PDB file of C-alpha atoms in Angstrom:
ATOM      1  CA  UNK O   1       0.000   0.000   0.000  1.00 51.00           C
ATOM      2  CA  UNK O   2       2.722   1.944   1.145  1.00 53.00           C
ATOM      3  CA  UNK O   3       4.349   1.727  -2.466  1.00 65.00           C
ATOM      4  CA  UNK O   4       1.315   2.376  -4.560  1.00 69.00           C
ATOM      5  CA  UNK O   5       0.175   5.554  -2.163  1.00 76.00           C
ATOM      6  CA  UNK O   6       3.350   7.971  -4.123  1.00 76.00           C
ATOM      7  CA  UNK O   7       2.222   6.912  -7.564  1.00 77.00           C
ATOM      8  CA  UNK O   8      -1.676   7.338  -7.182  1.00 78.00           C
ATOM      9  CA  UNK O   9      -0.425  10.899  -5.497  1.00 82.00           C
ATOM     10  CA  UNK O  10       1.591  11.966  -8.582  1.00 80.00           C
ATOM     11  CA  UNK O  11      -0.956  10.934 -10.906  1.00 79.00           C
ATOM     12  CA  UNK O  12      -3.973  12.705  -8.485  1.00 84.00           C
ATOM     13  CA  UNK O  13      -1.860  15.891  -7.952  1.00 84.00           C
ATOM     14  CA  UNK O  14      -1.240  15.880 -12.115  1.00 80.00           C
ATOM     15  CA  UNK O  15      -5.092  15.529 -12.814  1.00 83.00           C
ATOM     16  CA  UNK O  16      -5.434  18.194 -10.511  1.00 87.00           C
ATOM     17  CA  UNK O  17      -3.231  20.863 -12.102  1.00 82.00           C
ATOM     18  CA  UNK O  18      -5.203  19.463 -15.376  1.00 81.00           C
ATOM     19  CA  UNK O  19      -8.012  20.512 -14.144  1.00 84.00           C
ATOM     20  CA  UNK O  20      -6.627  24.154 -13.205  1.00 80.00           C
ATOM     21  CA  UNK O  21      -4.771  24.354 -16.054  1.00 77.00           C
ATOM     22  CA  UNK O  22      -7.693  23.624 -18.451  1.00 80.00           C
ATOM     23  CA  UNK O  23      -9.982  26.047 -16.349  1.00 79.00           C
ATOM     24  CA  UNK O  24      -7.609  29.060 -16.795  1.00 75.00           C
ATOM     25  CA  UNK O  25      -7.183  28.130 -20.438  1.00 73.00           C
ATOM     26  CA  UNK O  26     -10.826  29.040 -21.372  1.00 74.00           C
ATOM     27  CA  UNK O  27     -11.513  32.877 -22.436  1.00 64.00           C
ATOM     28  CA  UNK O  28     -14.974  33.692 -20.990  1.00 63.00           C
ATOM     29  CA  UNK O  29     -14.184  37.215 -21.909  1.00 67.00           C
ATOM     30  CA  UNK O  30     -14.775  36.324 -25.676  1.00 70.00           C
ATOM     31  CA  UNK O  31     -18.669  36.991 -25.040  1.00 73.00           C
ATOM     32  CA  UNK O  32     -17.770  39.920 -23.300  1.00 77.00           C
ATOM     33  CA  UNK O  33     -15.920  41.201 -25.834  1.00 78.00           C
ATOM     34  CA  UNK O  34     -18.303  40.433 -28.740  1.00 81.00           C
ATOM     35  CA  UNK O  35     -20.991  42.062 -27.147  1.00 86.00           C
ATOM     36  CA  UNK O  36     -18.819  45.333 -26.636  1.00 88.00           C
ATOM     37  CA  UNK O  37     -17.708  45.340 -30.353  1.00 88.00           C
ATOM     38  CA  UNK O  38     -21.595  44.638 -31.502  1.00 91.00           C
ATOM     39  CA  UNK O  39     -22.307  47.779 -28.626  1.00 92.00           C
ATOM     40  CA  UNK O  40     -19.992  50.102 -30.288  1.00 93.00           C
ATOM     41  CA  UNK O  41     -21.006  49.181 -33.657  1.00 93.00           C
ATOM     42  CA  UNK O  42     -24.370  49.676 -33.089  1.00 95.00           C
ATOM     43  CA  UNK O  43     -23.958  53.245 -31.214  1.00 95.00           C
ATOM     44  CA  UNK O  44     -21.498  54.684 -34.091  1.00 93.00           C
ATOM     45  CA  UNK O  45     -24.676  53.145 -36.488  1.00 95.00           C
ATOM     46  CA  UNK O  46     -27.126  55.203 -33.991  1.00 96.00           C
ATOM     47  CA  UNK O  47     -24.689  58.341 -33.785  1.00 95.00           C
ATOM     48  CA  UNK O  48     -24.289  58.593 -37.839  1.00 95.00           C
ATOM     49  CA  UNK O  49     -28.181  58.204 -37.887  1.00 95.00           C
ATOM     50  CA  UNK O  50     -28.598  60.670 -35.172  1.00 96.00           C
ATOM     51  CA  UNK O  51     -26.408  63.434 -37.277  1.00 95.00           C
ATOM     52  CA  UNK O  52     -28.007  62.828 -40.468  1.00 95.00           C
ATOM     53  CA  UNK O  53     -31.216  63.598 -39.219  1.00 96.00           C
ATOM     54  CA  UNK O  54     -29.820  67.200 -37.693  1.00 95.00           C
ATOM     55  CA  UNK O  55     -28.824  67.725 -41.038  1.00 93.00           C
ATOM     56  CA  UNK O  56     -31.656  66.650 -42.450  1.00 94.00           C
ATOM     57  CA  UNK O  57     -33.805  68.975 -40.199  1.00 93.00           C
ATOM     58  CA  UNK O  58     -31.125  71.873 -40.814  1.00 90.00           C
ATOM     59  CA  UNK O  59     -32.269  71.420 -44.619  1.00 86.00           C
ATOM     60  CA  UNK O  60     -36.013  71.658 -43.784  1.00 86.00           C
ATOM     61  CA  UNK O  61     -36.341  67.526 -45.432  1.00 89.00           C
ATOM     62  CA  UNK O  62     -37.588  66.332 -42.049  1.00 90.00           C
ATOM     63  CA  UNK O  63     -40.923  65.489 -41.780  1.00 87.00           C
ATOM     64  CA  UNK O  64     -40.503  65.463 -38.063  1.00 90.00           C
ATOM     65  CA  UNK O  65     -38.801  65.602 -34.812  1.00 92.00           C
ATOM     66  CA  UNK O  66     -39.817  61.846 -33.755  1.00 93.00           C
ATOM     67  CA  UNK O  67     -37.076  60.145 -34.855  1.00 93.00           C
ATOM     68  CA  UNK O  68     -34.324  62.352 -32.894  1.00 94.00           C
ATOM     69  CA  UNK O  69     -35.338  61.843 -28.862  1.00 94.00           C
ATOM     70  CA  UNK O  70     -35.922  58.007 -30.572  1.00 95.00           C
ATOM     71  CA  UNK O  71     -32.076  57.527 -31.584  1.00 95.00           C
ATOM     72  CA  UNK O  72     -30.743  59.338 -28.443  1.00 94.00           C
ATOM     73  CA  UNK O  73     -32.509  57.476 -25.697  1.00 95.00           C
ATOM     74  CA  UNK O  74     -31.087  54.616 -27.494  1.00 95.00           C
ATOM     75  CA  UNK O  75     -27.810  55.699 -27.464  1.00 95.00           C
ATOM     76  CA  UNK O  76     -28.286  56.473 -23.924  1.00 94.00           C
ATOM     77  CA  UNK O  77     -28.956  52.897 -23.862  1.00 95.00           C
ATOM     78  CA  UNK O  78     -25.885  51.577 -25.174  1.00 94.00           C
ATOM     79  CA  UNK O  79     -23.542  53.924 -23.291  1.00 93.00           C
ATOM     80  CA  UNK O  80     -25.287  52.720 -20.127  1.00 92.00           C
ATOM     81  CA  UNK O  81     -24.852  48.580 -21.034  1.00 91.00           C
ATOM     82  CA  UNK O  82     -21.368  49.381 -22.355  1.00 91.00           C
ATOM     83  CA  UNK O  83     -20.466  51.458 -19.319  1.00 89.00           C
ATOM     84  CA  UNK O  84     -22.021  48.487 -17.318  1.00 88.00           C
ATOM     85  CA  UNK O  85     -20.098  45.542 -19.067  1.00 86.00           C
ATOM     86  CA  UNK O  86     -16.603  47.739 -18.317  1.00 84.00           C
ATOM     87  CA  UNK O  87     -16.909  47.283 -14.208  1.00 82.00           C
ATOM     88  CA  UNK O  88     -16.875  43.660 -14.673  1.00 79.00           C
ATOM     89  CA  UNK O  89     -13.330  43.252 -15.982  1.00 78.00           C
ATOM     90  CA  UNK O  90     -11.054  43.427 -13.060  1.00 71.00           C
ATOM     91  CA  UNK O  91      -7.635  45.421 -12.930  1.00 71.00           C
ATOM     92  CA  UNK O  92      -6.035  48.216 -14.740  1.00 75.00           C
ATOM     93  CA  UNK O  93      -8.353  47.406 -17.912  1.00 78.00           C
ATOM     94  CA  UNK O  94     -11.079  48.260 -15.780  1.00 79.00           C
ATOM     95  CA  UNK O  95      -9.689  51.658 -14.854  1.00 84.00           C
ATOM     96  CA  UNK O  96      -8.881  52.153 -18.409  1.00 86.00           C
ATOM     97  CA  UNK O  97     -12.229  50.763 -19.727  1.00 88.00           C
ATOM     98  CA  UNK O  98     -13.711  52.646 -17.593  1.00 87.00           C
ATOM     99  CA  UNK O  99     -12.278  55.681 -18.001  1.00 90.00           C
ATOM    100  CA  UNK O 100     -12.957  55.839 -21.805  1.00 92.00           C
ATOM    101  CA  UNK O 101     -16.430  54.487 -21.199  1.00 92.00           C
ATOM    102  CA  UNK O 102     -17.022  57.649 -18.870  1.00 92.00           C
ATOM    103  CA  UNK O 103     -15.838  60.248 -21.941  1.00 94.00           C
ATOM    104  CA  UNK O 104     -18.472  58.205 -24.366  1.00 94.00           C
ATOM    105  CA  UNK O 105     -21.237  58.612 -22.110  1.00 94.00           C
ATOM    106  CA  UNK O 106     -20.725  62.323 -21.421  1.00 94.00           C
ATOM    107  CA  UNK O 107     -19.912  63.338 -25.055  1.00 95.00           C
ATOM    108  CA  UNK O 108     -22.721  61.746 -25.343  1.00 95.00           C
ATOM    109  CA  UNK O 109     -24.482  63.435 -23.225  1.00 95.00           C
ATOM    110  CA  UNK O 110     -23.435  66.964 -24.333  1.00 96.00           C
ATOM    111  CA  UNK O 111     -24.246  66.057 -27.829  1.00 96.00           C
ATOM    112  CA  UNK O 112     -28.368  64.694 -27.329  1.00 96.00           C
ATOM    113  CA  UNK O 113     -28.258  68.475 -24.953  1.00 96.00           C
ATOM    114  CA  UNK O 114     -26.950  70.045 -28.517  1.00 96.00           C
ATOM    115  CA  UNK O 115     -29.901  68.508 -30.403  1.00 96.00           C
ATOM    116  CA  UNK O 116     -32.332  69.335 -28.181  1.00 95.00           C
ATOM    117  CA  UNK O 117     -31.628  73.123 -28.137  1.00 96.00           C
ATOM    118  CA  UNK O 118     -31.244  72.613 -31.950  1.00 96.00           C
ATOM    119  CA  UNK O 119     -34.764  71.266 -32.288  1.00 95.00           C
ATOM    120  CA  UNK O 120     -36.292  74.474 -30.621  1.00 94.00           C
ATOM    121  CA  UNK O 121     -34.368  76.779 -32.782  1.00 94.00           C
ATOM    122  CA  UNK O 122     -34.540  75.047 -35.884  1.00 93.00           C
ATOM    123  CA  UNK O 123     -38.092  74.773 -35.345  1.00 92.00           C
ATOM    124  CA  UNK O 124     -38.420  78.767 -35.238  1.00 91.00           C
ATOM    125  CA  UNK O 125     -36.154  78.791 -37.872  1.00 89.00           C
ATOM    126  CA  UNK O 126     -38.281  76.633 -40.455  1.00 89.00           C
ATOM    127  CA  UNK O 127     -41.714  78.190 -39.385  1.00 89.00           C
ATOM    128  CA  UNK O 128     -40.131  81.562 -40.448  1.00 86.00           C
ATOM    129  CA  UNK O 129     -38.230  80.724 -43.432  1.00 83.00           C
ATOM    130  CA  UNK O 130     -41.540  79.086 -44.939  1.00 84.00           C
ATOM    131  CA  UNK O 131     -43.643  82.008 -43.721  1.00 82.00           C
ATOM    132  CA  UNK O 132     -41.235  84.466 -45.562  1.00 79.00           C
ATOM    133  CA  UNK O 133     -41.157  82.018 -48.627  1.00 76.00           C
ATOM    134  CA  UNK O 134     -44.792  81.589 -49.360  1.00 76.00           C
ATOM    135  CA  UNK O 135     -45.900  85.233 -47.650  1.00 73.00           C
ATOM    136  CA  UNK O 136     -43.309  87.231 -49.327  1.00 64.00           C
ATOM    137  CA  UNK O 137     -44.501  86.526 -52.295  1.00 61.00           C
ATOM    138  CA  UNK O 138     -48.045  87.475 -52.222  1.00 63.00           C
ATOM    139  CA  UNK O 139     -46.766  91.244 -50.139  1.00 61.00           C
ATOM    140  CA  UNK O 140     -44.996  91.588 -52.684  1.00 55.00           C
ATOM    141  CA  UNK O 141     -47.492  91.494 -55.222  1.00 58.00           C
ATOM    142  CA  UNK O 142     -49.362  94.059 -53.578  1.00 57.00           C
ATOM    143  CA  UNK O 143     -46.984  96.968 -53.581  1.00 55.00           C
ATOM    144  CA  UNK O 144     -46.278  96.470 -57.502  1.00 54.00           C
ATOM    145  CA  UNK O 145     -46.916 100.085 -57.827  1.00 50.00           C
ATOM    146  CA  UNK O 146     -44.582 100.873 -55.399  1.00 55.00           C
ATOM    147  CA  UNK O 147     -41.199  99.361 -57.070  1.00 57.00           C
ATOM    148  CA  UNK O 148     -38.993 100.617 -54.334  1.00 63.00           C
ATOM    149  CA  UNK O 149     -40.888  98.568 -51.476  1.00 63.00           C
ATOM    150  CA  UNK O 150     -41.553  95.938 -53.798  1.00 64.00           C
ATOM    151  CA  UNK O 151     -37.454  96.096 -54.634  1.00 68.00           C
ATOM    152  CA  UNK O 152     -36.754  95.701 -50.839  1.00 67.00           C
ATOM    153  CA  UNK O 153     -39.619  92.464 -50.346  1.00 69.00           C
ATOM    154  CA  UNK O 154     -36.843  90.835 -53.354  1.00 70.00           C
ATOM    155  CA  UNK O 155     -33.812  92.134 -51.840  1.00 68.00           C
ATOM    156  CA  UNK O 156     -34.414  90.974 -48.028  1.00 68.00           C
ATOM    157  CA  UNK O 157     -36.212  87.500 -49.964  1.00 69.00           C
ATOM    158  CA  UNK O 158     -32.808  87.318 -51.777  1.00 67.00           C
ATOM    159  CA  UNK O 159     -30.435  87.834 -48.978  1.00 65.00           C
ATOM    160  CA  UNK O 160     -32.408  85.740 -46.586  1.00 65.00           C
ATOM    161  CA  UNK O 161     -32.593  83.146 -49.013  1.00 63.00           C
ATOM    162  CA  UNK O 162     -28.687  83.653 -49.472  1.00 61.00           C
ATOM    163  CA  UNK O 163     -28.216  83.580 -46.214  1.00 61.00           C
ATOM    164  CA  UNK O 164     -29.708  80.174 -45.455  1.00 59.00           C
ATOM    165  CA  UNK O 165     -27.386  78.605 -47.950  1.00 58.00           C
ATOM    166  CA  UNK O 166     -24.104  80.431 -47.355  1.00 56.00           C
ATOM    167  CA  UNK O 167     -23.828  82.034 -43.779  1.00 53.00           C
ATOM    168  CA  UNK O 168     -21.341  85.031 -43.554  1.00 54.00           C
ATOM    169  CA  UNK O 169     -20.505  88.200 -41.990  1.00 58.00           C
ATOM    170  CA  UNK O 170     -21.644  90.460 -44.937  1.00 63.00           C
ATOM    171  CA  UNK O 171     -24.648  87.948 -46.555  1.00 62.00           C
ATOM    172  CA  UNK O 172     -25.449  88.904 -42.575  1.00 67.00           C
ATOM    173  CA  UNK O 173     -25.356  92.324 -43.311  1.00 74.00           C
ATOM    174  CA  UNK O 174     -26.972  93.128 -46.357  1.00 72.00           C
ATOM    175  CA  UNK O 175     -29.957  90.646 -44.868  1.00 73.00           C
ATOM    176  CA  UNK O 176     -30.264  93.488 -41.611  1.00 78.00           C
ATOM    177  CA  UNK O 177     -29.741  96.775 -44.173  1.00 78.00           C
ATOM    178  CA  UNK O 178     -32.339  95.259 -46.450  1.00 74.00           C
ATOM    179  CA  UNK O 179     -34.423  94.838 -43.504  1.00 77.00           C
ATOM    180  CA  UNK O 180     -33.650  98.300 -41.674  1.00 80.00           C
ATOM    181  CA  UNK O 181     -34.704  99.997 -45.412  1.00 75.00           C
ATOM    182  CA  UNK O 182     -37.922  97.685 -45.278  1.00 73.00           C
ATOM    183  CA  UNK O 183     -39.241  98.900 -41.615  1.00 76.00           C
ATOM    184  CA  UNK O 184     -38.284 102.249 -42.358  1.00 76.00           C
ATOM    185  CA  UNK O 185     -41.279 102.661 -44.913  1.00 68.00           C
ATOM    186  CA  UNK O 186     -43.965 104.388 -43.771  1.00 63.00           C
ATOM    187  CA  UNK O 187     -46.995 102.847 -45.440  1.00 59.00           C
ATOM    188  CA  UNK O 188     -47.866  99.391 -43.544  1.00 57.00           C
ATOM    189  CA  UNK O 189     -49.586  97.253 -45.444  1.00 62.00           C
ATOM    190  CA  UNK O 190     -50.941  94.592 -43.674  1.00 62.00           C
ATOM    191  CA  UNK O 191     -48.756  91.323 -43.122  1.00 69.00           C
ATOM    192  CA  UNK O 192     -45.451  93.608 -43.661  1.00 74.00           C
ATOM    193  CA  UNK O 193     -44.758  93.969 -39.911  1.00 79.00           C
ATOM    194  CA  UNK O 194     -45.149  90.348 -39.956  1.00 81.00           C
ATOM    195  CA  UNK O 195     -42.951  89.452 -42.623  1.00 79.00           C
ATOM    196  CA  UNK O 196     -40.418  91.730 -41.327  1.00 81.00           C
ATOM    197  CA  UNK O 197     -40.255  90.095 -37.913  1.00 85.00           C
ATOM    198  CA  UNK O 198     -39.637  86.920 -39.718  1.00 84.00           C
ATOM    199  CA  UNK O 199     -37.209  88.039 -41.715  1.00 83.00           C
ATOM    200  CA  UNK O 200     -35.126  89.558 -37.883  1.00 86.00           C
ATOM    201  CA  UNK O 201     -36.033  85.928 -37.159  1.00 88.00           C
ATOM    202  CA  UNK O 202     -34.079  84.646 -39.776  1.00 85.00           C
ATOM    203  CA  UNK O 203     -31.130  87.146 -39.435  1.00 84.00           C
ATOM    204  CA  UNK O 204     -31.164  86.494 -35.978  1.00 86.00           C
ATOM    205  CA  UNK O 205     -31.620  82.440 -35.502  1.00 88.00           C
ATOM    206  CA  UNK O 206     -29.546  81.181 -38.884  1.00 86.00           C
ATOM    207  CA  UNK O 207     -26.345  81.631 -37.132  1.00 86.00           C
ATOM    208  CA  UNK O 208     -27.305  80.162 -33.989  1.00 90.00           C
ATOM    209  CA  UNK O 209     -28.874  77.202 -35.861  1.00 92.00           C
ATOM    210  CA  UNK O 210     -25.818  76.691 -37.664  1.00 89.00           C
ATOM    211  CA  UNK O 211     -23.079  76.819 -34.893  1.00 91.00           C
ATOM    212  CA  UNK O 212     -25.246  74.198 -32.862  1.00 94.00           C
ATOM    213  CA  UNK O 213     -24.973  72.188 -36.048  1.00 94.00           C
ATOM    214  CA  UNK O 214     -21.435  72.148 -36.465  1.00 93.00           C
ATOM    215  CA  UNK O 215     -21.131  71.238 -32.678  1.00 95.00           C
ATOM    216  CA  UNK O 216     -23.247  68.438 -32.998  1.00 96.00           C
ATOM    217  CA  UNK O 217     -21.275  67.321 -36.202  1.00 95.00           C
ATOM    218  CA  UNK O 218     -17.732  68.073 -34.455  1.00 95.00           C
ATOM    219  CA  UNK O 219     -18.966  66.033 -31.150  1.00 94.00           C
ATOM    220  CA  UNK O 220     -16.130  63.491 -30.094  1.00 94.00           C
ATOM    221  CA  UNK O 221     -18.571  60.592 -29.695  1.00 94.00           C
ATOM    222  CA  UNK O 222     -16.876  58.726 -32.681  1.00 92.00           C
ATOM    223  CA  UNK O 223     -12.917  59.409 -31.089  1.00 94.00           C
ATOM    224  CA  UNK O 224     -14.233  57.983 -27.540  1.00 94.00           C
ATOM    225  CA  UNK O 225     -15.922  55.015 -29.366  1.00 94.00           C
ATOM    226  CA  UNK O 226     -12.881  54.458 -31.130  1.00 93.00           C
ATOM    227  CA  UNK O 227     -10.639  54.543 -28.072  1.00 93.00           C
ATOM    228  CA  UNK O 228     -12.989  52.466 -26.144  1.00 92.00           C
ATOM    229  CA  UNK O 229     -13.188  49.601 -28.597  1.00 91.00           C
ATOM    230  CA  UNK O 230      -9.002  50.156 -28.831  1.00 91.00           C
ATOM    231  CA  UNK O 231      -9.096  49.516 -24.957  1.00 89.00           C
ATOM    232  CA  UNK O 232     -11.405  46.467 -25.443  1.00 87.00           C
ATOM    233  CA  UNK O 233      -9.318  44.945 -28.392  1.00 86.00           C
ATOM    234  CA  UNK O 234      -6.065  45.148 -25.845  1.00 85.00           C
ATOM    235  CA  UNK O 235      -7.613  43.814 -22.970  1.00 83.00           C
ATOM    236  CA  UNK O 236      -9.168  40.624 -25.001  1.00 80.00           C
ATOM    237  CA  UNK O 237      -5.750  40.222 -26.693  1.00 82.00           C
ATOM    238  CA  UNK O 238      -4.028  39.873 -23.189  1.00 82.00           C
ATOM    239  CA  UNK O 239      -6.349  37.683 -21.756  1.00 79.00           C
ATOM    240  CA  UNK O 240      -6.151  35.699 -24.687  1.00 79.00           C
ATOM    241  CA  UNK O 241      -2.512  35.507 -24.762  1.00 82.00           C
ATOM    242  CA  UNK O 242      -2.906  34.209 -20.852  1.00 81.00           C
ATOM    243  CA  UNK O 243      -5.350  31.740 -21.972  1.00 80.00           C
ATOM    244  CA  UNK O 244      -2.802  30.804 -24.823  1.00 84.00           C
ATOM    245  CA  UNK O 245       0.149  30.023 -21.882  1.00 86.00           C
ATOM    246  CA  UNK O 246      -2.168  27.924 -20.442  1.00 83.00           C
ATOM    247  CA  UNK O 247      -2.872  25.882 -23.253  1.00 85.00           C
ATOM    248  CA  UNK O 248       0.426  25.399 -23.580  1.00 88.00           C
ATOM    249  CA  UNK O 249       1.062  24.468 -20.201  1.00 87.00           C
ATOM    250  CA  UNK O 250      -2.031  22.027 -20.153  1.00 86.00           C
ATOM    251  CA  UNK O 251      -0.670  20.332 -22.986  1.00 87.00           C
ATOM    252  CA  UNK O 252       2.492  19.501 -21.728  1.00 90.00           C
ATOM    253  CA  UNK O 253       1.599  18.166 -18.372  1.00 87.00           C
ATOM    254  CA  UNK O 254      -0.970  16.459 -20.419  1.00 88.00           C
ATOM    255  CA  UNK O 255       1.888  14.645 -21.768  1.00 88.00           C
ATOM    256  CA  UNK O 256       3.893  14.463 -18.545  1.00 88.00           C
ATOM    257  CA  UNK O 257       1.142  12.367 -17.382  1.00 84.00           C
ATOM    258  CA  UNK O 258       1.161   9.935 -19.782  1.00 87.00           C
ATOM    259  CA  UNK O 259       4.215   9.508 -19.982  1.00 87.00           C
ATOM    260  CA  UNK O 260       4.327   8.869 -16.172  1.00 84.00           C
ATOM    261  CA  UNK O 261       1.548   6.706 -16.724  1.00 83.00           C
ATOM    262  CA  UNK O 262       3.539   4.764 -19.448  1.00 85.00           C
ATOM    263  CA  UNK O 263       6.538   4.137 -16.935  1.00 82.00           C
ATOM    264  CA  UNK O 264       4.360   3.220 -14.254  1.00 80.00           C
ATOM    265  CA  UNK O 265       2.744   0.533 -16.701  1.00 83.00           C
ATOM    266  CA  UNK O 266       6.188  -0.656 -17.914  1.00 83.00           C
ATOM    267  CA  UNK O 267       7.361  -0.889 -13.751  1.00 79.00           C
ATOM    268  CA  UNK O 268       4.251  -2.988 -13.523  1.00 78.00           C
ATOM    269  CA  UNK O 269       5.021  -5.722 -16.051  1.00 79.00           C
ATOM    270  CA  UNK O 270       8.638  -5.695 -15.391  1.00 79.00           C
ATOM    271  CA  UNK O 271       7.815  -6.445 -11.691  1.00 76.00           C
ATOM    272  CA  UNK O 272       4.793  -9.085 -12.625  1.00 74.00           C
ATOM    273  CA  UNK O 273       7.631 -10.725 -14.642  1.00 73.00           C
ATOM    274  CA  UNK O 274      10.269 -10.829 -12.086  1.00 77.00           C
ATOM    275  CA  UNK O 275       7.600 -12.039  -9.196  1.00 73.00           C
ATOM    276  CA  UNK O 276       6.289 -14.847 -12.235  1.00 64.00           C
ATOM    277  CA  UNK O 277      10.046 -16.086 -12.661  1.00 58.00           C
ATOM    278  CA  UNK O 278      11.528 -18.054 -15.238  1.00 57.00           C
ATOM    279  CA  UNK O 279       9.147 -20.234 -17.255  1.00 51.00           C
ATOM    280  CA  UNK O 280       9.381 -23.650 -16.070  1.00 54.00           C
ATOM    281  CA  UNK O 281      10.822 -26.175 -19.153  1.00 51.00           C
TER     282      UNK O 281
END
C-alpha cells in the first residue's frame, strides 16, 4: 500500500493541475468582448443616424422631430450597457475601460443636450423661413406700384434666401440693411410687420442654428468610441494571450502524465515478470 500511495499521489496531484490548467485556459471574456464590439457598432450606427437627421432637419427635409429623442434614448442605452459591461473586468483594464467608457457617455451626453436646443431653434427657424417664402410673395405682389418697397420684399427674400445657404458676416449684413430699409417705410400694409419680424427671425436664428450644427457634427462621440473599442481589443488580446500560456502548459503536463503513466505501466510488467520467474521447461 505503502508503495502504490506515491504513484496514485503523482498521478492525483497531475489531474489536478489538469483541471486548473484547463480552467484558466478558457476565455470567458470572448462573449464579453463580442458584445462590446456589436455595442460600439451599433452606437457609431445610432450616432451617424442621429447626425443625419440634424442635417436633415437643418435642410427643412424632415418630416418630423420623432425620430431624434428616438435615436438618443437609445444611445443612452448603449452607453449605459457598455459602461455596465466595463466594471466587470477586473484590474487596470477596468480603470482604463472605464475611463474611456465615462468620456463616451458624457460626449454623449453633451451632444443629445446640442440637439435638443437645436430642435427648438430650428423649429423657429423653419416656421419663419416658410412664412417668408410663401408670404413674401403674395406682399410683394401688392406693392407692384410701389417698385422701391416691392425692390426691398426681393432684396431681403434674396439675402435671406442667401443667407440660409451660405452664412457670412456680410450675406449677414446686407440681410439686416435690407431689412432696416424695409421697416423704415412708412406705409404698412398689412402682413409687412409680420414678414419683417420673420425676416429679424431669420437674421437672428440662422447663425445660432448653424453653430449648434457644427457642434453636434464636431462632437467626439466617434474618437471615444474608437478609443474604447481600442481599450477592449487590448484587454481581449491579453487575456487571450494568458489563456494561450495555459494551453500550452495544459498540454504539456498532459503529456507528462502519460508519460508517467507509461513508466508506471512498464514498472508494472517488469515487476509481474520478475515475481512470475523463469518459465518452467
Amino acid at each position: 500500500m505503502v508503495r502504490l500511495w506515491k504513484p496514485l499521489s503523482i498521478v492525483a496531484g497531475l489531474l489536478l493541475l489538469l483541471t486548473y490548467l484547463l480552467i484558466q485556459s478558457r476565455n470567458p471574456d470572448l462573449a464579453r468582448r463580442a458584445h462590446m464590439q456589436e455595442a460600439l457598432q451599433n452606437l457609431q450606427l445610432h450616432d451617424t443616424e442621429l447626425t443625419r437627421d440634424v442635417l436633415l432637419a437643418r435642410a427643412g427635409l424632415l418630416p418630423n422631430y420623432d425620430s431624434l429623442p428616438q435615436i438618443g434614448q437609445q444611445l443612452s442605452q448603449i452607453a449605459d450597457a457598455l459602461r455596465a459591461e466595463s466594471t466587470t473586468v477586473s484590474g487596470a483594464a477596468a480603470k482604463e475601460m472605464g475611463k474611456h467608457a465615462e468620456a463616451l457617455t458624457a460626449a454623449l451626453q453633451q451632444k443629445l443636450t446640442l440637439v435638443e436646443y437645436f430642435k427648438s431653434d430650428n423649429a423657429l427657424l423653419q416656421n419663419s423661413l416658410r412664412y417668408f417664402t410663401h408670404t413674401g410673395q403674395n406682399i410683394g405682389k401688392q406693392f407692384k406700384a410701389e417698385q422701391n418697397v416691392a425692390a426691398e420684399i426681393a432684396a431681403v427674400s434674396h439675402c435671406t434666401g442667401a443667407l440660409h445657404t451660405h452664412v457670412g458676416t456680410r450675406r449677414g449684413q446686407e440681410a439686416e440693411a435690407a431689412l432696416s430699409r424695409l421697416s423704415a417705410n412708412p406705409r404698412k400694409q398689412p402682413g409687412l410687420d409680420t414678414l419683417i419680424a420673420h425676416g429679424w427671425l431669420i437674421v437672428e436664428m440662422l447663425p445660432r442654428v448653424d453653430t449648434l450644427l457644427r457642434q453636434i457634427i464636431a462632437a467626439p462621440t466617434t474618437a471615444h468610441a474608437d478609443a474604447l473599442q481600442n481599450a477592449v481589443l487590448q484587454y481581449a488580446n491579453r487575456v487571450e494571450a494568458r489563456a494561450q500560456l495555459f494551453r500550452v502548459l495544459l498540454y504539456l503536463v498532459a503529456v507528462i502524465l502519460l508519460g508517467y503513466l507509461f513508466y508506471q505501466l512498464a514498472r508494472l510488467r517488469s515487476n509481474a515478470r520478475t515475481c512470475a520467474g523463469p518459465i518452467p521447461t
